[in-house]
Structures are given as structure tokens and as C-alpha cells.
């Protein structure tokens, strides 16, 4: 969905610039190159708009919210990091009921991989340092996730109890 919106805005930008400014061949090349910038900016702005304004309004188990998160994670992997995620054994993940997934942390992109692989509402245990960034804070708090405080075990326990309560 995010890819479609970004491509639509980029195509519209290239068409309007060609039609209203100039249709000389070297200008079309300039519009195409700047269109790539529009492509990435439009996807980023859409995600910021979605995470700050729309995500708090959706229910915790909203399929639309997780569909958009999967779309953005897929967009990041394909267009920003030039990679694909191949999921083996998705049929073994139950569609309903409680589920705990332990991702072996190989990189900081693991939540993007898991988000693409799991087609149901889910949350994460997130380190508390990410609480300082407004966009990640908004996403974490609206996804049934909880924080892990490495320096304070009591806060971590409170947060873990909150996470268990959110999963019920």
C-alpha cells in the first residue's frame, strides 16, 4: 500500500512537472531523478503521518494497523535496504490464541522481519532507550509492546506485568 501511494505520487509529480514546466528530454530526466526523491520522501511522510496521527486512534488488535506496519516494513526492506524476507514455516504459526516469538537478534532490523512474517496483531519487548524518539514511542505504545529497562529491574518487572496484561 505504501509502495502504491509512493509510486502514485512520484508519477503524478513527474507528469505535472513535465506538463507544466517543460517536456524537453533532459528536463524529463531531471524530473525522473527528483521523482526518486519524492518517492522516498512521500513514503517517509506517510509513515510519520500514520504513526503519529492515525495509529493512536486504531484499536490494539486492528488488522488495518498491522497491515500498514507490514507494508511499511516490506517497503523498508525492499526499497531502502534492497533485501527480501523469505519466511519458512509460516503455516506453523497459529492464527488465533496466545503466541510468544523469540527472535534471535542478529541485527536492528529484526522487528521489521518479524512484522513481515507474522500476519496477526503482535507486540515487542523494546529497550527503554527507544522511548526518547517520538515516532518509535508512538509505535511501541500502540502495538501492545512494553519496555525493558536494563538499568532498573523493578521498572522492567512493572513493564513486563503491563505487557502480560496487554496480551490478555
Short mmCIF file of C-alpha atoms in Angstrom, two decimals:
data_model
loop_
_atom_site.label_atom_id
_atom_site.label_comp_id
_atom_site.label_asym_id
_atom_site.label_seq_id
_atom_site.Cartn_x
_atom_site.Cartn_y
_atom_site.Cartn_z
CA UNK A 1 0.00 0.00 0.00
CA UNK A 2 2.77 2.43 0.90
CA UNK A 3 4.62 1.46 -2.27
CA UNK A 4 1.49 2.12 -4.34
CA UNK A 5 0.92 5.54 -2.75
CA UNK A 6 4.59 6.49 -3.19
CA UNK A 7 4.62 5.38 -6.83
CA UNK A 8 1.37 7.23 -7.50
CA UNK A 9 2.73 10.48 -6.01
CA UNK A 10 6.01 10.11 -7.89
CA UNK A 11 4.25 9.50 -11.20
CA UNK A 12 1.96 12.46 -10.58
CA UNK A 13 4.98 14.64 -9.77
CA UNK A 14 6.83 13.63 -12.96
CA UNK A 15 3.70 14.15 -15.09
CA UNK A 16 2.90 17.57 -13.63
CA UNK A 17 6.48 18.80 -13.88
CA UNK A 18 6.73 17.60 -17.48
CA UNK A 19 3.35 19.07 -18.43
CA UNK A 20 3.56 22.44 -16.69
CA UNK A 21 7.29 23.22 -16.66
CA UNK A 22 8.96 21.66 -19.68
CA UNK A 23 8.78 18.49 -21.71
CA UNK A 24 12.27 18.72 -23.20
CA UNK A 25 14.04 15.34 -22.86
CA UNK A 26 16.70 16.50 -20.40
CA UNK A 27 14.06 18.06 -18.16
CA UNK A 28 12.17 14.76 -18.12
CA UNK A 29 15.39 13.14 -16.91
CA UNK A 30 15.65 15.75 -14.14
CA UNK A 31 12.00 15.16 -13.16
CA UNK A 32 12.62 11.40 -13.02
CA UNK A 33 15.68 11.82 -10.77
CA UNK A 34 13.90 14.23 -8.45
CA UNK A 35 10.90 11.87 -8.61
CA UNK A 36 13.00 9.25 -6.84
CA UNK A 37 13.50 11.72 -4.01
CA UNK A 38 9.74 12.36 -3.98
CA UNK A 39 9.19 8.59 -3.82
CA UNK A 40 11.24 8.17 -0.65
CA UNK A 41 10.00 11.37 0.99
CA UNK A 42 6.34 10.56 0.34
CA UNK A 43 6.68 7.11 1.92
CA UNK A 44 8.51 8.55 4.94
CA UNK A 45 5.98 11.33 5.42
CA UNK A 46 3.10 8.89 5.05
CA UNK A 47 4.60 6.68 7.75
CA UNK A 48 5.19 9.64 10.09
CA UNK A 49 1.62 10.84 9.50
CA UNK A 50 0.28 7.34 10.08
CA UNK A 51 2.30 6.65 13.23
CA UNK A 52 1.59 9.98 14.93
CA UNK A 53 -1.99 10.75 13.92
CA UNK A 54 -3.76 7.55 12.86
CA UNK A 55 -2.18 4.74 14.87
CA UNK A 56 -3.34 6.01 18.30
CA UNK A 57 -6.94 6.09 17.04
CA UNK A 58 -6.99 2.43 15.94
CA UNK A 59 -7.75 -0.43 18.31
CA UNK A 60 -4.89 -2.55 19.65
CA UNK A 61 -5.87 -5.57 17.58
CA UNK A 62 -6.76 -3.65 14.41
CA UNK A 63 -5.84 -5.67 11.32
CA UNK A 64 -5.54 -2.46 9.31
CA UNK A 65 -2.88 -1.12 11.67
CA UNK A 66 -0.78 -4.26 11.37
CA UNK A 67 -1.34 -4.38 7.61
CA UNK A 68 0.13 -0.89 7.29
CA UNK A 69 3.03 -1.78 9.60
CA UNK A 70 3.77 -4.86 7.48
CA UNK A 71 3.54 -2.75 4.34
CA UNK A 72 6.00 -0.21 5.69
CA UNK A 73 8.38 -2.92 6.94
CA UNK A 74 8.26 -4.55 3.50
CA UNK A 75 8.82 -1.17 1.85
CA UNK A 76 11.86 -0.52 4.06
CA UNK A 77 13.38 -3.91 3.30
CA UNK A 78 12.83 -3.72 -0.45
CA UNK A 79 13.44 -0.08 -1.31
CA UNK A 80 15.82 1.08 1.40
CA UNK A 81 17.87 -1.99 2.24
CA UNK A 82 17.44 -3.85 -1.08
CA UNK A 83 16.51 -7.13 0.56
CA UNK A 84 13.68 -9.59 0.70
CA UNK A 85 12.36 -11.69 3.54
CA UNK A 86 11.67 -15.35 2.92
CA UNK A 87 9.54 -16.93 5.62
CA UNK A 88 9.75 -20.68 6.08
CA UNK A 89 7.17 -22.39 8.25
CA UNK A 90 4.53 -19.66 8.39
CA UNK A 91 1.88 -22.40 8.35
CA UNK A 92 3.10 -23.49 11.80
CA UNK A 93 2.09 -20.17 13.37
CA UNK A 94 -1.44 -20.47 14.79
CA UNK A 95 -3.95 -17.94 13.54
CA UNK A 96 -5.56 -17.48 16.96
CA UNK A 97 -4.60 -17.84 20.58
CA UNK A 98 -1.58 -16.74 22.54
CA UNK A 99 1.83 -16.85 20.98
CA UNK A 100 5.35 -15.99 22.09
CA UNK A 101 8.02 -15.47 19.46
CA UNK A 102 11.66 -15.28 20.42
CA UNK A 103 13.66 -13.64 17.66
CA UNK A 104 17.36 -14.31 17.70
CA UNK A 105 18.75 -10.78 17.49
CA UNK A 106 21.17 -10.68 14.59
CA UNK A 107 20.54 -7.03 13.69
CA UNK A 108 18.42 -3.99 14.50
CA UNK A 109 16.10 -4.93 11.64
CA UNK A 110 14.66 -7.99 13.37
CA UNK A 111 11.35 -6.27 14.26
CA UNK A 112 10.88 -5.49 10.55
CA UNK A 113 11.48 -9.13 9.66
CA UNK A 114 9.10 -10.41 12.33
CA UNK A 115 6.47 -7.83 11.38
CA UNK A 116 6.54 -9.08 7.80
CA UNK A 117 6.37 -12.72 8.86
CA UNK A 118 3.54 -12.57 11.42
CA UNK A 119 0.10 -11.83 9.97
CA UNK A 120 -1.65 -11.14 13.26
CA UNK A 121 -1.50 -8.49 15.98
CA UNK A 122 1.70 -8.71 17.99
CA UNK A 123 3.98 -6.67 20.19
CA UNK A 124 7.60 -6.47 21.23
CA UNK A 125 9.81 -6.16 24.27
CA UNK A 126 11.68 -2.97 23.44
CA UNK A 127 14.68 -1.44 25.16
CA UNK A 128 13.79 1.72 27.03
CA UNK A 129 16.20 3.91 25.03
CA UNK A 130 13.68 3.95 22.17
CA UNK A 131 11.23 5.80 24.42
CA UNK A 132 13.14 9.01 23.69
CA UNK A 133 12.17 9.10 19.98
CA UNK A 134 8.60 10.30 19.40
CA UNK A 135 7.78 8.11 16.38
CA UNK A 136 9.14 4.87 17.85
CA UNK A 137 7.49 5.68 21.18
CA UNK A 138 4.13 6.10 19.47
CA UNK A 139 4.51 2.84 17.54
CA UNK A 140 5.67 0.85 20.57
CA UNK A 141 2.87 2.12 22.78
CA UNK A 142 0.16 1.38 20.23
CA UNK A 143 1.36 -2.17 19.42
CA UNK A 144 0.88 -3.92 22.77
CA UNK A 145 4.61 -3.65 23.35
CA UNK A 146 6.44 -2.95 26.57
CA UNK A 147 9.80 -1.55 27.58
CA UNK A 148 12.80 -3.32 29.07
CA UNK A 149 14.80 -1.10 31.43
CA UNK A 150 18.29 -2.57 31.57
CA UNK A 151 19.36 -0.40 34.48
CA UNK A 152 16.24 -0.81 36.66
CA UNK A 153 14.85 -4.29 37.34
CA UNK A 154 11.79 -3.01 39.20
CA UNK A 155 10.68 -0.87 36.27
CA UNK A 156 11.26 -3.82 33.96
CA UNK A 157 9.09 -6.03 36.14
CA UNK A 158 6.30 -3.42 36.17
CA UNK A 159 6.58 -3.11 32.42
CA UNK A 160 6.57 -6.88 31.97
CA UNK A 161 3.39 -7.19 34.07
CA UNK A 162 1.84 -4.48 31.89
CA UNK A 163 2.85 -6.46 28.79
CA UNK A 164 1.22 -9.60 30.16
CA UNK A 165 -1.93 -7.62 30.94
CA UNK A 166 -1.95 -6.23 27.38
CA UNK A 167 -1.66 -9.74 25.91
CA UNK A 168 -4.80 -10.99 27.69
#
